Coordinates of C-alpha atoms in Angstrom, one line a residue:
M1 CA 1.9 21.7 12.4
S2 CA 4.9 22.1 10.1
V3 CA 8.5 21.6 11.3
K4 CA 10.1 24.8 12.5
S5 CA 13.9 25.2 12.0
K6 CA 16.1 26.0 14.9
L7 CA 18.5 29.0 14.7
G8 CA 21.8 28.3 13.0
S9 CA 22.9 27.4 9.4
W10 CA 20.1 26.5 7.0
K11 CA 22.6 24.3 5.2
E12 CA 23.2 22.3 8.3
N13 CA 19.5 21.8 9.0
I14 CA 18.6 18.2 8.4
F15 CA 15.2 19.2 7.0
M16 CA 16.4 21.5 4.3
S17 CA 17.6 19.6 1.2
K18 CA 17.4 21.3 -2.3
I19 CA 14.2 19.4 -3.2
R20 CA 12.5 19.8 0.1
T21 CA 13.1 23.5 0.3
T22 CA 11.8 23.9 -3.2
I23 CA 8.6 22.0 -2.4
Q24 CA 8.0 23.4 1.1
T25 CA 8.4 27.0 0.0
A26 CA 5.5 26.6 -2.5
F27 CA 3.1 26.1 0.5
Y28 CA 3.7 29.7 1.6
G29 CA 2.9 31.5 -1.6
N30 CA 0.2 34.3 -1.7
N31 CA -1.8 32.2 -4.2
V32 CA -2.3 29.5 -1.5
S33 CA -5.6 29.0 0.4
V34 CA -5.7 26.8 3.5
V35 CA -8.4 24.2 3.7
D36 CA -8.5 23.3 7.4
S37 CA -11.5 21.1 7.7
L38 CA -13.0 18.1 6.0
K39 CA -16.4 19.9 5.8
E40 CA -14.8 22.7 3.8
A41 CA -13.0 20.2 1.5
Y42 CA -16.4 18.5 0.9
A43 CA -18.0 21.8 0.0
L44 CA -15.3 22.6 -2.5
A45 CA -15.3 19.1 -4.0
S46 CA -19.1 19.1 -4.4
K47 CA -18.9 22.3 -6.5
S48 CA -15.7 21.4 -8.4
P49 CA -16.4 21.2 -12.2
G50 CA -17.2 17.7 -13.3
T51 CA -18.2 16.4 -9.9
V52 CA -21.3 14.1 -9.8
V53 CA -23.2 14.7 -6.6
T54 CA -25.2 11.5 -6.2
D55 CA -28.4 11.0 -4.3
M56 CA -26.6 8.4 -2.1
D57 CA -26.3 9.6 1.5
V58 CA -23.0 9.3 3.4
Y59 CA -23.7 7.0 6.3
N60 CA -23.5 8.6 9.8
P61 CA -21.6 11.6 8.3
E62 CA -21.1 13.3 11.7
A63 CA -19.0 10.3 12.9
I64 CA -16.5 10.9 10.1
G65 CA -16.3 14.7 10.2
L66 CA -19.0 15.6 7.7
E67 CA -22.4 17.5 7.9
I68 CA -25.7 15.7 8.0
G69 CA -27.0 15.5 4.4
S70 CA -23.6 14.9 2.8
K71 CA -23.7 12.9 -0.4
V72 CA -21.5 10.4 -2.0
L73 CA -19.4 12.3 -4.6
L74 CA -18.2 10.8 -7.8
F75 CA -15.3 12.2 -9.9
N76 CA -14.0 10.6 -13.0
D77 CA -10.6 10.8 -14.7
G78 CA -10.0 10.5 -18.4
L79 CA -7.8 8.0 -20.1
V80 CA -5.7 7.1 -17.0
T81 CA -7.3 5.1 -14.2
G82 CA -4.3 3.6 -12.5
R83 CA -0.9 4.2 -11.1
C84 CA 2.3 4.4 -13.3
A85 CA 5.4 2.9 -11.7
A86 CA 7.5 4.1 -14.8
A87 CA 6.9 7.7 -13.8
R88 CA 8.7 7.3 -10.4
K89 CA 12.1 9.1 -9.9
I90 CA 13.8 8.7 -6.5
V91 CA 16.5 11.1 -5.3
G92 CA 19.5 9.0 -4.3
E93 CA 19.2 6.4 -7.1
V94 CA 22.1 6.3 -9.6
D95 CA 20.0 7.3 -12.6
V96 CA 18.4 10.3 -11.0
D97 CA 20.2 13.7 -11.5
T98 CA 19.2 15.7 -8.5
E99 CA 20.2 19.0 -10.1
E100 CA 18.1 18.2 -13.2
M101 CA 15.1 17.2 -11.1
A102 CA 15.4 20.3 -8.9
G103 CA 15.3 22.5 -12.0
I104 CA 12.3 20.7 -13.4
L105 CA 10.6 21.1 -10.0
R106 CA 11.4 24.8 -9.7
E107 CA 9.9 25.4 -13.1
A108 CA 6.8 23.3 -12.3
I109 CA 6.1 25.3 -9.2
Y110 CA 6.8 28.6 -11.0
Q111 CA 4.1 27.7 -13.6
T112 CA 1.5 27.4 -10.9
R113 CA 1.9 31.0 -9.7
F114 CA -1.3 32.1 -11.6
K115 CA -3.3 29.2 -10.1
K116 CA -5.2 29.2 -6.9
M117 CA -3.6 26.4 -4.8
Y118 CA -5.2 24.6 -1.8
Y119 CA -3.1 23.5 1.2
S120 CA -4.5 20.8 3.5
E121 CA -3.0 18.7 6.3
A122 CA -3.6 15.2 7.6
F123 CA -2.0 12.6 9.9
I124 CA -0.4 9.3 8.7
G125 CA -0.4 6.7 11.5
L126 CA -3.2 6.4 14.0
D127 CA -1.5 5.8 17.4
H128 CA 0.8 7.6 19.8
D129 CA 3.6 5.1 18.8
F130 CA 3.7 6.1 15.1
M131 CA 2.2 9.3 13.7
M132 CA 3.4 11.8 11.1
G133 CA 2.0 15.1 10.0
A134 CA 1.5 15.3 6.2
H135 CA 0.8 18.4 4.0
L136 CA -0.7 18.5 0.5
L137 CA -0.6 21.4 -2.0
I138 CA -2.8 21.0 -5.1
P139 CA -4.4 23.4 -7.6
E140 CA -7.9 24.6 -7.8
H141 CA -10.2 22.3 -9.9
Y142 CA -8.6 19.2 -8.2
E143 CA -10.7 19.6 -5.0
N144 CA -11.8 16.0 -5.3
V145 CA -8.2 14.7 -5.0
M146 CA -7.8 16.8 -1.9
Y147 CA -11.0 15.7 -0.4
N148 CA -10.2 12.0 -1.1
W149 CA -6.7 12.5 0.4
L150 CA -8.2 13.9 3.6
L151 CA -10.7 11.0 3.8
N152 CA -8.2 8.4 3.1
F153 CA -5.8 9.6 5.7
Q154 CA -6.7 11.2 9.1
F155 CA -8.0 14.7 8.7
L156 CA -7.2 17.0 11.7
N157 CA -9.7 16.9 14.5
T158 CA -9.4 17.4 18.3
Y159 CA -8.9 13.7 19.2
Y160 CA -6.1 13.0 16.7
S161 CA -4.5 16.4 17.1
E162 CA -4.2 15.9 20.8
M163 CA -2.8 12.4 20.1
Y164 CA -0.3 13.8 17.7
V165 CA 0.9 16.5 20.2
N166 CA 1.5 13.7 22.8
S167 CA 2.8 11.1 20.3
K168 CA 6.3 9.6 20.3
I169 CA 8.8 12.0 18.8
I170 CA 10.4 10.4 15.8
E171 CA 13.9 12.0 15.8
K172 CA 15.5 13.4 12.7
E173 CA 12.4 13.2 10.6
G174 CA 10.6 16.1 9.0
E175 CA 6.8 16.0 8.3
I176 CA 5.7 14.9 4.9
F177 CA 5.2 17.5 2.1
I178 CA 3.5 16.7 -1.2
F179 CA 3.3 19.1 -4.1
S180 CA 0.9 18.2 -6.9
D181 CA 0.1 19.7 -10.3
P182 CA -2.0 17.4 -12.4
D183 CA -1.9 19.8 -15.3
W184 CA 1.8 19.6 -15.7
V185 CA 3.1 18.5 -19.1
H186 CA 6.7 17.8 -20.1
E187 CA 7.8 16.2 -23.4
D188 CA 10.4 14.1 -21.7
Y189 CA 7.8 12.7 -19.3
P190 CA 4.8 11.6 -21.3
Y191 CA 3.5 9.5 -18.4
G192 CA 4.0 12.3 -15.8
L193 CA 6.6 12.4 -13.1
T194 CA 6.4 11.4 -9.4
L195 CA 9.6 12.7 -7.8
F196 CA 10.5 11.5 -4.3
D197 CA 13.2 12.8 -2.0
P198 CA 12.7 10.0 0.6
E199 CA 15.3 11.0 3.1
Q200 CA 13.6 14.4 3.4
N201 CA 10.0 13.1 3.3
C202 CA 8.8 15.1 0.4
A203 CA 7.5 14.4 -3.1
A204 CA 6.2 16.1 -6.2
I205 CA 3.4 14.5 -8.2
L206 CA 3.3 16.1 -11.7
G207 CA 1.0 15.4 -14.5
M208 CA -1.0 12.9 -12.5
R209 CA -4.7 13.2 -11.9
Y210 CA -5.3 9.8 -10.5
F211 CA -6.0 9.9 -6.7
G212 CA -4.2 6.6 -6.2
E213 CA -0.9 8.3 -7.1
H214 CA -1.5 10.7 -4.2
K215 CA -2.5 8.0 -1.8
K216 CA 0.5 5.7 -2.5
G217 CA 2.9 8.6 -2.9
T218 CA 2.1 9.7 0.6
L219 CA 2.3 6.2 2.0
T220 CA 5.6 5.7 0.2
L221 CA 7.1 8.4 2.4
A222 CA 5.4 7.2 5.6
W223 CA 6.7 3.7 5.0
G224 CA 10.2 5.0 4.5
I225 CA 10.0 6.8 7.9
A226 CA 8.8 3.7 9.5
N227 CA 11.6 1.6 8.0
R228 CA 14.2 4.0 9.3
N229 CA 12.7 3.9 12.8
G230 CA 12.3 0.3 13.9
Y231 CA 9.3 -0.8 11.9
A232 CA 8.7 -3.1 9.0
A233 CA 6.7 -1.3 6.3
C234 CA 3.7 -3.4 5.2
H235 CA 1.5 -3.2 2.1
G236 CA -1.1 -5.8 3.2
G237 CA -3.8 -6.6 5.7
L238 CA -3.7 -7.5 9.4
K239 CA -6.2 -9.2 11.6
N240 CA -6.4 -10.6 15.1
Y241 CA -8.3 -13.9 15.7
I242 CA -9.4 -13.8 19.4
L243 CA -9.5 -17.4 20.5
G244 CA -10.5 -17.2 24.2
D245 CA -8.5 -17.9 27.3
N246 CA -6.6 -14.7 26.6
K247 CA -5.2 -16.2 23.4
N248 CA -4.8 -14.3 20.1
F249 CA -3.5 -15.2 16.7
V250 CA -2.4 -12.2 14.6
M251 CA -1.9 -12.9 10.9
A252 CA -0.7 -10.6 8.1
F253 CA -1.5 -11.0 4.4
F254 CA 0.9 -9.4 2.0
G255 CA -0.2 -9.0 -1.6
L256 CA -0.8 -6.6 -4.5
S257 CA -4.3 -5.3 -5.6
G258 CA -6.3 -8.3 -6.7
S259 CA -4.3 -10.9 -4.7
G260 CA -7.1 -11.3 -2.1
K261 CA -5.4 -9.5 0.8
S262 CA -8.5 -7.3 1.5
T263 CA -10.9 -10.3 1.1
L264 CA -8.9 -12.5 3.5
T265 CA -8.4 -9.6 6.0
H266 CA -12.1 -9.0 6.2
E267 CA -13.3 -12.6 6.0
N268 CA -15.5 -13.3 9.1
H269 CA -15.2 -17.1 8.9
N270 CA -19.0 -17.4 9.4
G271 CA -18.6 -16.1 13.0
K272 CA -16.3 -18.9 14.0
Y273 CA -13.9 -16.4 15.7
A274 CA -14.1 -13.0 17.3
I275 CA -12.0 -10.9 15.0
K276 CA -10.4 -7.4 15.1
I277 CA -9.1 -5.7 12.0
L278 CA -6.1 -3.3 11.9
H279 CA -6.2 -2.4 8.2
D280 CA -6.3 -4.1 4.7
D281 CA -3.7 -2.0 2.9
A282 CA -1.2 -0.1 5.0
F283 CA 0.3 -0.6 8.4
V284 CA 3.7 -1.0 10.2
I285 CA 5.0 -3.7 12.5
S286 CA 7.5 -2.9 15.3
T287 CA 10.5 -5.2 15.1
G288 CA 11.0 -4.6 18.8
D289 CA 7.8 -5.9 20.4
G290 CA 5.8 -7.1 17.3
S291 CA 3.0 -4.5 17.9
S292 CA 1.4 -2.9 14.8
V293 CA -0.1 0.5 13.9
A294 CA -2.6 1.3 11.1
L295 CA -1.6 4.2 8.8
E296 CA -5.1 5.0 7.4
P297 CA -8.6 5.1 8.8
S298 CA -10.6 4.4 5.6
Y299 CA -10.5 1.9 2.7
F300 CA -9.7 2.6 -0.9
D301 CA -11.5 -0.3 -2.6
K302 CA -12.1 -1.6 -6.1
T303 CA -15.7 -1.4 -7.1
Q304 CA -15.7 -4.2 -9.6
D305 CA -17.3 -6.5 -7.0
Y306 CA -19.9 -4.0 -5.8
P307 CA -23.3 -4.6 -7.5
P308 CA -26.1 -2.1 -6.9
R309 CA -27.4 -4.0 -3.8
S310 CA -24.1 -4.7 -2.2
P311 CA -24.3 -4.0 1.6
S312 CA -20.8 -2.3 1.4
N313 CA -22.3 0.5 -0.7
K314 CA -23.9 1.9 2.5
F315 CA -20.4 3.0 3.6
L316 CA -19.2 4.6 0.5
V317 CA -18.1 8.2 0.8
T318 CA -16.6 8.9 -2.6
A319 CA -16.1 7.1 -5.9
Q320 CA -13.6 7.5 -8.7
N321 CA -13.8 6.3 -12.3
C322 CA -17.3 4.8 -12.1
G323 CA -20.5 5.5 -14.0
A324 CA -23.7 7.1 -12.8
A325 CA -27.3 6.5 -13.7
I326 CA -30.9 7.1 -12.5
D327 CA -32.3 4.1 -10.7
E328 CA -35.9 2.8 -10.6
D329 CA -36.7 5.2 -7.7
G330 CA -35.5 8.2 -9.7
K331 CA -32.3 8.5 -7.6
L332 CA -28.9 9.3 -9.1
V333 CA -26.6 6.4 -8.1
L334 CA -23.3 4.9 -9.0
V335 CA -22.7 2.4 -11.8
T336 CA -20.0 0.1 -10.4
E337 CA -18.7 -3.3 -11.4
D338 CA -16.2 -1.6 -13.8
V339 CA -18.8 -1.0 -16.5
R340 CA -17.2 2.4 -17.4
N341 CA -13.5 1.2 -17.2
G342 CA -11.2 -1.0 -15.3
N343 CA -10.1 -0.2 -11.7
G344 CA -13.1 1.7 -10.6
R345 CA -12.5 2.8 -7.0
A346 CA -14.3 4.1 -3.9
I347 CA -13.4 5.2 -0.5
K348 CA -15.3 3.5 2.3
S349 CA -15.5 5.0 5.7
K350 CA -13.9 3.5 8.8
L351 CA -17.4 2.6 10.0
W352 CA -17.6 -0.2 7.4
A353 CA -15.7 -2.5 9.7
S354 CA -17.2 -2.4 13.1
N355 CA -14.3 -4.5 14.4
R356 CA -11.6 -2.0 13.3
V357 CA -8.9 -0.8 15.7
D358 CA -5.9 1.5 15.2
K359 CA -3.3 -0.6 17.0
F360 CA -2.6 -4.2 17.9
T361 CA -0.5 -4.5 21.1
E362 CA -0.6 -8.2 20.5
P363 CA 2.5 -9.3 18.5
V364 CA 2.2 -10.7 15.0
N365 CA 2.2 -14.5 14.9
A366 CA 2.2 -15.2 11.2
V367 CA 2.9 -13.7 7.8
A368 CA 1.4 -15.0 4.5
W369 CA 2.9 -14.0 1.2
L370 CA 0.0 -14.0 -1.3
M371 CA 1.3 -15.2 -4.7
K372 CA 0.0 -16.0 -8.1
D373 CA 2.4 -18.7 -9.3
P374 CA 0.8 -21.8 -11.0
T375 CA 3.7 -24.0 -9.9
L376 CA 2.9 -23.5 -6.2
P377 CA 0.5 -25.6 -4.2
P378 CA -2.2 -23.8 -2.2
V379 CA 0.0 -23.4 0.9
I380 CA 3.6 -23.7 1.8
K381 CA 5.1 -23.3 5.3
I382 CA 8.6 -21.9 5.3
K383 CA 10.7 -23.1 8.3
S384 CA 13.8 -21.0 7.8
A385 CA 13.7 -17.3 8.8
K386 CA 16.2 -16.3 6.1
L387 CA 14.4 -18.3 3.4
A388 CA 11.1 -16.8 4.5
S389 CA 12.4 -13.3 4.0
I390 CA 14.0 -14.2 0.7
L391 CA 10.8 -15.7 -0.7
G392 CA 9.0 -12.5 0.4
A393 CA 11.7 -10.5 -1.5
T394 CA 10.8 -12.7 -4.6
L395 CA 7.1 -12.6 -4.2
A396 CA 5.6 -13.6 -7.6
T397 CA 2.3 -12.4 -8.8
K398 CA 0.6 -10.8 -11.8
R399 CA 0.0 -7.2 -12.7
T400 CA -3.4 -5.7 -12.1
T401 CA -5.7 -3.1 -13.5
A402 CA -4.6 -0.8 -10.6
E403 CA -1.5 -0.1 -12.7
R404 CA -1.0 2.0 -15.8
L405 CA 1.2 -0.1 -18.1
T406 CA 3.7 1.4 -20.4
D407 CA 4.3 0.1 -24.0
G408 CA 5.5 -3.5 -24.1
M409 CA 4.3 -4.5 -20.6
D410 CA 2.1 -7.7 -20.5
I411 CA -0.6 -7.7 -17.8
E412 CA -0.6 -11.5 -18.0
S413 CA 3.1 -12.1 -17.3
L414 CA 4.4 -13.3 -14.0
V415 CA 6.3 -10.6 -12.2
I416 CA 8.2 -10.4 -9.0
E417 CA 7.3 -7.6 -6.5
P418 CA 9.3 -7.8 -3.3
Y419 CA 7.1 -7.9 -0.2
A420 CA 4.2 -6.9 -2.5
N421 CA 5.3 -3.3 -2.1
P422 CA 6.1 -1.4 -5.4
F423 CA 6.3 1.8 -3.4
R424 CA 9.7 1.3 -1.7
T425 CA 12.1 4.3 -1.8
Y426 CA 14.9 2.8 0.3
P427 CA 17.3 -0.2 -0.4
L428 CA 15.5 -3.5 -0.6
K429 CA 17.9 -4.9 1.9
N430 CA 16.3 -2.8 4.6
D431 CA 13.0 -4.7 4.2
Y432 CA 14.9 -8.0 3.9
I433 CA 16.6 -7.4 7.3
K434 CA 13.4 -6.2 9.0
F435 CA 11.4 -9.3 7.9
S436 CA 14.3 -11.6 8.8
E437 CA 14.2 -10.1 12.3
L438 CA 10.5 -10.7 12.6
F439 CA 10.8 -14.3 11.6
E440 CA 13.9 -15.1 13.6
R441 CA 13.9 -12.8 16.7
N442 CA 10.1 -12.4 17.0
N443 CA 9.3 -16.1 16.2
V444 CA 6.8 -15.1 13.5
D445 CA 5.8 -18.0 11.3
C446 CA 5.7 -17.6 7.5
Y447 CA 3.5 -19.1 4.8
I448 CA 3.0 -18.7 1.1
L449 CA -0.7 -18.8 0.0
N450 CA -1.3 -19.3 -3.8
T451 CA -4.5 -17.4 -4.4
S452 CA -4.8 -18.1 -8.1
F453 CA -4.2 -21.3 -10.0
F454 CA -2.2 -24.5 -9.4
G455 CA -1.5 -25.6 -12.9
D456 CA -4.8 -25.0 -14.7
K457 CA -6.9 -25.7 -11.6
K458 CA -8.4 -22.7 -9.7
I459 CA -7.6 -22.5 -6.0
G460 CA -11.0 -21.4 -4.7
K461 CA -11.5 -18.9 -1.9
E462 CA -13.0 -21.6 0.3
I463 CA -9.8 -23.6 0.1
T464 CA -7.7 -20.7 1.1
I465 CA -10.0 -19.9 4.0
S466 CA -10.0 -23.5 5.2
I467 CA -6.2 -23.5 5.2
I468 CA -6.0 -20.3 7.2
E469 CA -8.5 -21.7 9.8
S470 CA -6.4 -24.8 10.2
I471 CA -3.3 -22.6 10.8
V472 CA -5.2 -20.5 13.3
D473 CA -6.6 -23.6 15.1
Q474 CA -3.2 -25.3 15.0
T475 CA -4.8 -28.3 13.3
A476 CA -2.9 -28.0 10.0
N477 CA -1.1 -31.1 8.9
F478 CA 2.0 -30.0 7.2
V479 CA 4.3 -32.5 5.7
K480 CA 7.8 -32.3 4.1
W481 CA 7.6 -31.1 0.5
G482 CA 9.8 -33.3 -1.7
N483 CA 13.5 -32.9 -1.1
F484 CA 13.1 -29.4 0.3
S485 CA 14.6 -29.2 3.8
D486 CA 12.8 -26.0 4.9
L487 CA 9.5 -26.2 3.0
E488 CA 6.3 -28.0 4.1
I489 CA 2.9 -28.3 2.4
I490 CA -0.6 -29.5 3.3
E491 CA -1.6 -32.3 0.9
I492 CA -5.0 -31.1 -0.4
D493 CA -6.8 -33.5 -2.7
G494 CA -6.4 -32.4 -6.3
F495 CA -3.6 -29.9 -5.4
V496 CA -0.7 -32.2 -4.4
P497 CA 2.4 -31.5 -6.5
D498 CA 3.5 -34.6 -8.4
M499 CA 7.3 -34.6 -7.7
N500 CA 7.7 -37.5 -10.1
D501 CA 6.3 -35.5 -13.1
P502 CA 9.2 -34.2 -15.1
E503 CA 7.1 -31.6 -16.8
Y504 CA 5.9 -30.2 -13.5
L505 CA 9.5 -30.3 -12.1
K506 CA 10.7 -28.4 -15.1
K507 CA 8.2 -25.6 -14.6
L508 CA 8.8 -25.4 -10.9
T509 CA 12.6 -25.3 -11.4
A510 CA 12.1 -22.5 -14.0
R511 CA 10.1 -20.4 -11.6
L512 CA 12.7 -20.8 -8.8
K513 CA 15.4 -19.9 -11.3
D514 CA 13.3 -16.8 -12.2
R515 CA 13.6 -15.8 -8.6
L516 CA 17.4 -16.5 -8.5
E517 CA 17.8 -14.5 -11.7
F518 CA 15.8 -11.6 -10.1
L519 CA 18.1 -11.6 -7.0
T520 CA 21.2 -11.8 -9.2
S521 CA 20.0 -8.9 -11.4
L522 CA 19.9 -6.7 -8.3
K523 CA 23.7 -6.7 -8.2
L524 CA 23.7 -4.4 -11.2
E525 CA 20.4 -2.6 -11.3
K526 CA 20.4 0.9 -9.8
G527 CA 24.1 0.5 -9.1
G528 CA 23.5 -2.5 -6.8
R529 CA 21.4 -0.4 -4.5
D530 CA 18.9 -3.2 -3.9
H531 CA 21.3 -6.1 -3.8
L532 CA 20.7 -8.3 -0.8
D533 CA 23.9 -10.2 -0.3
D534 CA 25.6 -13.3 -1.7
D535 CA 24.2 -15.4 1.2
A536 CA 20.7 -14.8 -0.1
L537 CA 21.8 -16.0 -3.5
N538 CA 23.3 -19.1 -1.9
V539 CA 20.1 -19.9 0.0
M540 CA 18.1 -19.7 -3.3
N541 CA 20.7 -21.8 -5.1
T542 CA 20.4 -24.4 -2.3
L543 CA 16.6 -24.5 -2.8
I544 CA 17.1 -25.2 -6.5
Q545 CA 19.7 -27.8 -5.9
E546 CA 17.4 -29.6 -3.4
L547 CA 14.7 -29.7 -6.1
E548 CA 17.1 -31.0 -8.7
S549 CA 18.7 -33.7 -6.5

């Protein structure tokens, strides 16, 4: 499946950068064993030291590529149970010395020569329109990471292999290569190192045991490929409300872990609508026709809300960083609900959502930025395409237990995470342009949904769902918000902003200025790589001036 180079100069080959060549070469060492089936990966993972083979049966295992009798496997990490953004280094950014990184990488690979390494392959993207081959190399004793990676993405089978052969050729893009050594230690990188060469679609994940680093690391590269080839890269959920009379309403929810994106994506609205789900975490939207493709078949979920009798437990395939205990029937089962530690996780099979599809041909109608900002009412409609993209670029939320925080980082502080995607390896302006195109050229509506608190008053899930239903049904009564020319709100009892309250206006102004300050800071950070343009600053300035007028 790997890319084969044409005759001619290696230096002129677009797939052969210094970093990529170093990573890809490691896959062909004589210490490498190929794992070419999910069944083999399961067998290896079940025997890997430290694996807990529970008495919980995998539901309908043959439908997802496993043997009858396969069990839910649990594997636990130690201290670290979340991703670490501080460990990311991206080739092409001003503070990254490619020569230094290449040397560190060569040494890291050299140090694995006495290890048995496993090589597995998967597909990222589940439709002819967008599919990429991906390759993972990881040492023995980390079979559970490999198994989870194959479950999370699409392992090779006849159906998807034939689809890939006949899929749209994405020119000038090499397949994805990921080298991983969780045992790697370096005094200059106490949190580990995730090194990306995004233009060459390769990465090294060093000193990282946590599966989430491998999942998001792979998606990071896939999203970059999508961005370069006519798609908006999306960290969120997408669902289609089928309304009858050949009418559809496709809505996307963008948010970080804990924002409610999965909850809202899978909400069934008490059967009020026929619904199809694309995915709740990773997909791409074509800026050409508005269609969308899911990147993953399964679900990587928090287990904090999964009590022992949860119906969702039926569809678990693996779990990470959870406990285990003997139940009243003498069965070895999972202890979920984050008893052991925060950010317990599980992979649920694609079978969990019977209304899942891999592609929406129906164009996206609406995008919702999910924010946790106590100055914002439950819902805001953004009428300007440019402002809609700018507010997506300044999406405000709070950190979650899915992250590994470095010293001095406060989990309670408000942070800005553009488009709810901390995994971007390309300039932010690329996303800004893509979403501006969706809002303007594709006539996609844009909303902000505050899924946390307005002031000190909790915005309940039922309020958010009611708002969404009114948008889908086109019964929402939006009214002009204060002096803002391009913002409208629904006046919900108990959640109406008091625009005559100087204390509230002071807080709202401060939060808007936080966003302006963030946009301004992009001029200098990373050598200005993520600066949008002065026009974006002017639009945010105008918003503040309207509030203060």
